[in-house]
Amino acid sequence: MHIEDPKVVAALSKFNVELRRASSFAELTSLAIGGTTDLLRIKNHEFIPGLLSLLDSHGVPHRFLGGGSNLLVGDGELPWVVLQLASPNRDVVLEGNFAQVDAVADLGRTVTYCAKHDLGGMEGLIGVPGTVGGALRMNAGAYGMQIGSYVREVKLYRAATRQIEILRGEQISFEYRHTSFAPDDMMLAVRLELPSKAYREILQGIRICNEKRRSSQPLGQKSAGCIFKNPPGASAGRMIDELGLKGLSVGDARVSDRHANFFVNAGRASANDMLALIADVRERVRSAFSVELEHEVVIWNA
Ligand SMILES: Cc1cc2nc3c(=O)[nH]c(=O)nc-3n(C[C@H](O)[C@H](O)[C@H](O)COP(=O)(O)OP(=O)(O)OC[C@H]3O[C@@H](n4cnc5c(N)ncnc54)[C@H](O)[C@@H]3O)c2cc1C
């Protein structure tokens, strides 16, 4: 989508928003797939309510982008603009066992920064790409832990009230790759409470998690992590593997040879290639196991 209205363009600079024309999701996502749209980089949280009411009143639909590591975006010119937070100077501030973290902070860097200050708990998240805001929205987790367990407060723009608010941890439900935030809520910052642990001990946990990832995931390839959620008590990857689908491909979209729940862009896969592969694998699992796999990857195809 190209914002045409000069009044909207002029108002964007008033809200300290940088307009990046025709940004390509092939460059913005870890899958390196997707079409183009105008990208709005938000430099001040305080202007977000004004910005969103400007976009709504001019009929400009929008989506929120974090690090783009869990997204499959459609091809061609997209019918909405995308909003992304710009990085502040300092994105993690520690105070005792609490870490105040900006939503745009890189997740892995946040885990290691906290570790260096003897704050642990999040070792499993090392190697999960993307931002802290994306991790909050998805309740990212691995190896038996999830970020939601450490959340004490979230500062967010709430679509329901059109205001910036602070929610306490107990007001939010964090489930397996699902949270109670509304689709149009925008995460701005989080206060985490982390257990004290010696850096050396945390580092050992981090090394174990890194090794597990290295030995089981196609880390050098373009992917969005797991495509499907694990159904209760089962593993989506194992089911796909049992059907002998590793290596199955549509165009350059391919089921990884290393991890059957990772689908990779092995060259110049289009969104349609990847969607067709996902639909095919889902159908084969449904007919073999009578299980409807749910997407873990977020699909923006309209
Ligand atoms: C190699 C690899 C390994 C991975 N391993 C794991 C893993 O072990 N565990 C796991 O849970 N995930 C894993 N993932 C998936 C992904 O990294 C996580 O889901 C990550 O937390 C997404 O963060 P992001 O900033 O990239 O979000 P994006 O991909 O940009 O967005 C994902 C969703 O979050 C929303 N969102 C992003 N930022 C905000 C915000 N500030 N406010 C509101 N909504 C927002 C978007 O609108 C979208 O709906 C992996 C991905 C890759 C590529």
CSV table of N, CA and C and ligand atoms in Angstrom, one decimal, residues 30 63-71 85 103-104 107 124-125 127-143 177 183 185-188 213 217-219 221 223-226 262 296 298 300, ligand 1:
chain,number,residue,atom,x,y,z
A,30,SER,N,12.7,-13.4,8.1
A,30,SER,CA,13.7,-14.4,8.1
A,30,SER,C,13.4,-15.4,7.0
A,63,ARG,N,-0.5,-3.3,10.1
A,63,ARG,CA,-0.1,-4.5,10.9
A,63,ARG,C,1.2,-4.1,11.7
A,64,PHE,N,1.5,-4.8,12.7
A,64,PHE,CA,2.7,-4.5,13.5
A,64,PHE,C,3.8,-5.5,13.2
A,65,LEU,N,5.0,-5.0,12.9
A,65,LEU,CA,6.1,-5.9,12.7
A,65,LEU,C,7.1,-5.8,13.8
A,66,GLY,N,7.6,-7.0,14.2
A,66,GLY,CA,8.7,-7.0,15.2
A,66,GLY,C,10.0,-7.3,14.4
A,67,GLY,N,10.6,-8.4,14.6
A,67,GLY,CA,11.8,-8.8,13.9
A,67,GLY,C,11.5,-9.6,12.6
A,68,GLY,N,10.3,-9.9,12.4
A,68,GLY,CA,9.9,-10.7,11.1
A,68,GLY,C,10.4,-12.1,11.1
A,69,SER,N,10.6,-12.7,12.3
A,69,SER,CA,11.1,-14.1,12.3
A,69,SER,C,10.0,-15.2,12.5
A,70,ASN,N,8.7,-14.7,12.5
A,70,ASN,CA,7.6,-15.7,12.7
A,70,ASN,C,6.5,-15.4,11.6
A,71,LEU,N,6.9,-14.9,10.5
A,71,LEU,CA,5.9,-14.3,9.6
A,71,LEU,C,6.1,-14.9,8.2
A,85,LEU,N,8.5,-0.3,15.6
A,85,LEU,CA,9.1,0.6,16.5
A,85,LEU,C,10.6,0.8,16.2
A,103,ALA,N,10.1,-3.0,23.8
A,103,ALA,CA,9.6,-4.1,22.9
A,103,ALA,C,10.5,-4.4,21.7
A,104,VAL,N,11.2,-3.3,21.3
A,104,VAL,CA,12.0,-3.5,20.1
A,104,VAL,C,13.4,-4.2,20.3
A,107,LEU,N,15.8,-10.1,21.3
A,107,LEU,CA,15.5,-11.1,22.4
A,107,LEU,C,16.8,-11.7,22.8
A,124,GLY,N,16.5,-20.8,27.6
A,124,GLY,CA,15.9,-21.6,26.5
A,124,GLY,C,15.6,-20.7,25.3
A,125,LEU,N,15.5,-19.3,25.6
A,125,LEU,CA,15.2,-18.4,24.5
A,125,LEU,C,16.4,-18.0,23.7
A,127,GLY,N,18.8,-18.1,20.9
A,127,GLY,CA,18.7,-18.7,19.5
A,127,GLY,C,17.3,-18.5,19.0
A,128,VAL,N,16.3,-17.9,19.7
A,128,VAL,CA,15.0,-17.5,19.2
A,128,VAL,C,15.2,-16.1,18.6
A,129,PRO,N,15.2,-15.9,17.3
A,129,PRO,CA,15.4,-14.6,16.7
A,129,PRO,C,14.2,-13.7,17.0
A,130,GLY,N,14.4,-12.4,16.7
A,130,GLY,CA,13.3,-11.5,16.8
A,130,GLY,C,13.4,-10.6,18.0
A,131,THR,N,12.3,-9.8,18.2
A,131,THR,CA,12.3,-8.8,19.3
A,131,THR,C,11.6,-9.3,20.5
A,132,VAL,N,11.7,-8.6,21.6
A,132,VAL,CA,11.0,-8.9,22.8
A,132,VAL,C,9.5,-8.7,22.6
A,133,GLY,N,9.1,-7.7,21.9
A,133,GLY,CA,7.7,-7.5,21.6
A,133,GLY,C,7.0,-8.7,20.9
A,134,GLY,N,7.8,-9.2,19.9
A,134,GLY,CA,7.3,-10.4,19.1
A,134,GLY,C,7.2,-11.6,20.0
A,135,ALA,N,8.2,-11.7,20.9
A,135,ALA,CA,8.2,-12.9,21.8
A,135,ALA,C,7.1,-12.8,22.8
A,136,LEU,N,6.7,-11.6,23.2
A,136,LEU,CA,5.6,-11.4,24.2
A,136,LEU,C,4.3,-11.8,23.5
A,137,ARG,N,4.1,-11.3,22.3
A,137,ARG,CA,2.9,-11.5,21.5
A,137,ARG,C,2.7,-13.0,21.3
A,138,MET,N,3.8,-13.7,21.0
A,138,MET,CA,3.7,-15.1,20.6
A,138,MET,C,3.9,-16.0,21.9
A,139,ASN,N,4.2,-15.4,23.0
A,139,ASN,CA,4.7,-16.2,24.2
A,139,ASN,C,5.7,-17.2,23.8
A,140,ALA,N,6.8,-16.7,23.2
A,140,ALA,CA,7.9,-17.5,22.7
A,140,ALA,C,8.4,-18.4,23.8
A,141,GLY,N,8.9,-19.6,23.5
A,141,GLY,CA,9.4,-20.5,24.5
A,141,GLY,C,10.2,-21.6,23.8
A,142,ALA,N,10.9,-22.3,24.6
A,142,ALA,CA,11.6,-23.5,24.1
A,142,ALA,C,12.2,-24.2,25.3
A,143,TYR,N,12.4,-25.5,25.1
A,143,TYR,CA,13.1,-26.4,26.1
A,143,TYR,C,12.4,-26.2,27.5
A,177,ARG,N,2.2,-20.7,22.8
A,177,ARG,CA,2.3,-19.8,21.6
A,177,ARG,C,1.0,-19.0,21.4
A,183,PRO,N,-5.8,-8.6,18.9
A,183,PRO,CA,-4.9,-8.5,17.7
A,183,PRO,C,-4.3,-7.1,17.4
A,185,ASP,N,-3.5,-4.8,19.7
A,185,ASP,CA,-2.7,-4.3,20.8
A,185,ASP,C,-1.3,-4.2,20.3
A,186,MET,N,-0.6,-3.2,20.7
A,186,MET,CA,0.8,-3.1,20.4
A,186,MET,C,1.7,-3.1,21.6
A,187,MET,N,2.6,-4.0,21.7
A,187,MET,CA,3.5,-4.1,22.9
A,187,MET,C,4.5,-3.0,22.8
A,188,LEU,N,4.8,-2.3,23.9
A,188,LEU,CA,5.8,-1.2,23.9
A,188,LEU,C,7.0,-1.5,24.8
A,213,ARG,N,19.9,-26.8,19.5
A,213,ARG,CA,19.4,-26.1,18.3
A,213,ARG,C,20.3,-26.5,17.1
A,217,GLN,N,18.3,-28.1,14.1
A,217,GLN,CA,17.6,-27.2,13.3
A,217,GLN,C,18.4,-26.7,12.1
A,218,PRO,N,17.7,-26.3,11.0
A,218,PRO,CA,18.5,-25.8,9.8
A,218,PRO,C,18.9,-24.3,10.0
A,219,LEU,N,19.8,-24.1,10.9
A,219,LEU,CA,20.0,-22.7,11.3
A,219,LEU,C,20.6,-21.8,10.2
A,221,GLN,N,19.7,-21.7,7.2
A,221,GLN,CA,18.7,-21.5,6.1
A,221,GLN,C,17.6,-20.5,6.4
A,223,SER,N,14.2,-19.5,7.3
A,223,SER,CA,12.9,-20.2,7.8
A,223,SER,C,12.2,-19.2,8.8
A,224,ALA,N,11.1,-19.7,9.3
A,224,ALA,CA,10.4,-18.9,10.3
A,224,ALA,C,10.2,-19.8,11.6
A,225,GLY,N,11.2,-20.7,11.8
A,225,GLY,CA,11.1,-21.6,12.9
A,225,GLY,C,10.0,-22.6,12.6
A,226,CYS,N,9.3,-23.1,13.7
A,226,CYS,CA,8.3,-24.1,13.4
A,226,CYS,C,7.1,-23.6,12.7
A,262,PHE,N,10.3,-27.4,10.3
A,262,PHE,CA,10.9,-26.2,9.7
A,262,PHE,C,10.8,-26.3,8.2
A,296,GLU,N,1.8,-22.3,13.6
A,296,GLU,CA,2.5,-21.4,14.6
A,296,GLU,C,3.0,-20.2,13.9
A,298,VAL,N,2.8,-16.9,11.7
A,298,VAL,CA,1.7,-16.0,11.5
A,298,VAL,C,1.7,-15.7,10.0
A,300,TRP,N,0.3,-13.5,6.9
A,300,TRP,CA,-0.4,-12.3,6.4
A,300,TRP,C,-0.5,-12.4,4.9
B,1,LIG,C1,15.6,-20.3,13.3
B,1,LIG,C2,14.3,-19.9,14.2
B,1,LIG,C3,14.1,-20.5,15.4
B,1,LIG,C4,13.0,-20.3,16.1
B,1,LIG,N1,12.8,-20.9,17.3
B,1,LIG,C5,11.8,-20.6,18.1
B,1,LIG,C6,11.6,-21.2,19.4
B,1,LIG,O1,12.4,-22.0,19.8
B,1,LIG,N2,10.5,-20.9,20.1
B,1,LIG,C7,9.6,-19.9,19.7
B,1,LIG,O2,8.6,-19.6,20.4
B,1,LIG,N3,9.7,-19.3,18.5
B,1,LIG,C8,10.8,-19.6,17.7
B,1,LIG,N4,10.9,-19.0,16.5
B,1,LIG,C9,9.9,-18.1,16.0
B,1,LIG,C10,10.1,-16.6,16.3
B,1,LIG,O3,11.5,-16.3,16.4
B,1,LIG,C11,9.4,-16.2,17.5
B,1,LIG,O4,8.0,-16.3,17.4
B,1,LIG,C12,9.7,-14.7,17.9
B,1,LIG,O5,9.3,-14.4,19.2
B,1,LIG,C13,8.9,-13.7,17.0
B,1,LIG,O6,9.4,-12.4,17.2
B,1,LIG,P1,9.5,-11.3,16.1
B,1,LIG,O7,9.9,-10.0,16.7
B,1,LIG,O8,10.4,-11.7,15.0
B,1,LIG,O9,8.0,-11.2,15.6
B,1,LIG,P2,7.4,-11.0,14.1
B,1,LIG,O10,7.7,-12.2,13.3
B,1,LIG,O11,7.8,-9.7,13.6
B,1,LIG,O12,5.8,-11.0,14.4
B,1,LIG,C14,5.2,-12.2,15.0
B,1,LIG,C15,3.8,-11.7,15.5
B,1,LIG,O13,4.0,-10.8,16.6
B,1,LIG,C16,3.4,-9.6,16.3
B,1,LIG,N5,4.2,-8.5,16.9
B,1,LIG,C17,5.6,-8.4,16.8
B,1,LIG,N6,6.0,-7.3,17.5
B,1,LIG,C18,4.9,-6.8,18.1
B,1,LIG,C19,4.6,-5.7,18.9
B,1,LIG,N7,5.6,-4.9,19.4
B,1,LIG,N8,3.4,-5.5,19.3
B,1,LIG,C20,2.4,-6.3,18.9
B,1,LIG,N9,2.5,-7.3,18.1
B,1,LIG,C21,3.8,-7.6,17.7
B,1,LIG,C22,3.3,-9.5,14.8
B,1,LIG,O14,2.2,-8.6,14.5
B,1,LIG,C23,3.0,-10.9,14.5
B,1,LIG,O15,1.6,-11.2,14.7
B,1,LIG,C24,12.1,-19.3,15.7
B,1,LIG,C25,12.3,-18.7,14.4
B,1,LIG,C26,13.4,-19.0,13.7
B,1,LIG,C27,13.6,-18.3,12.3
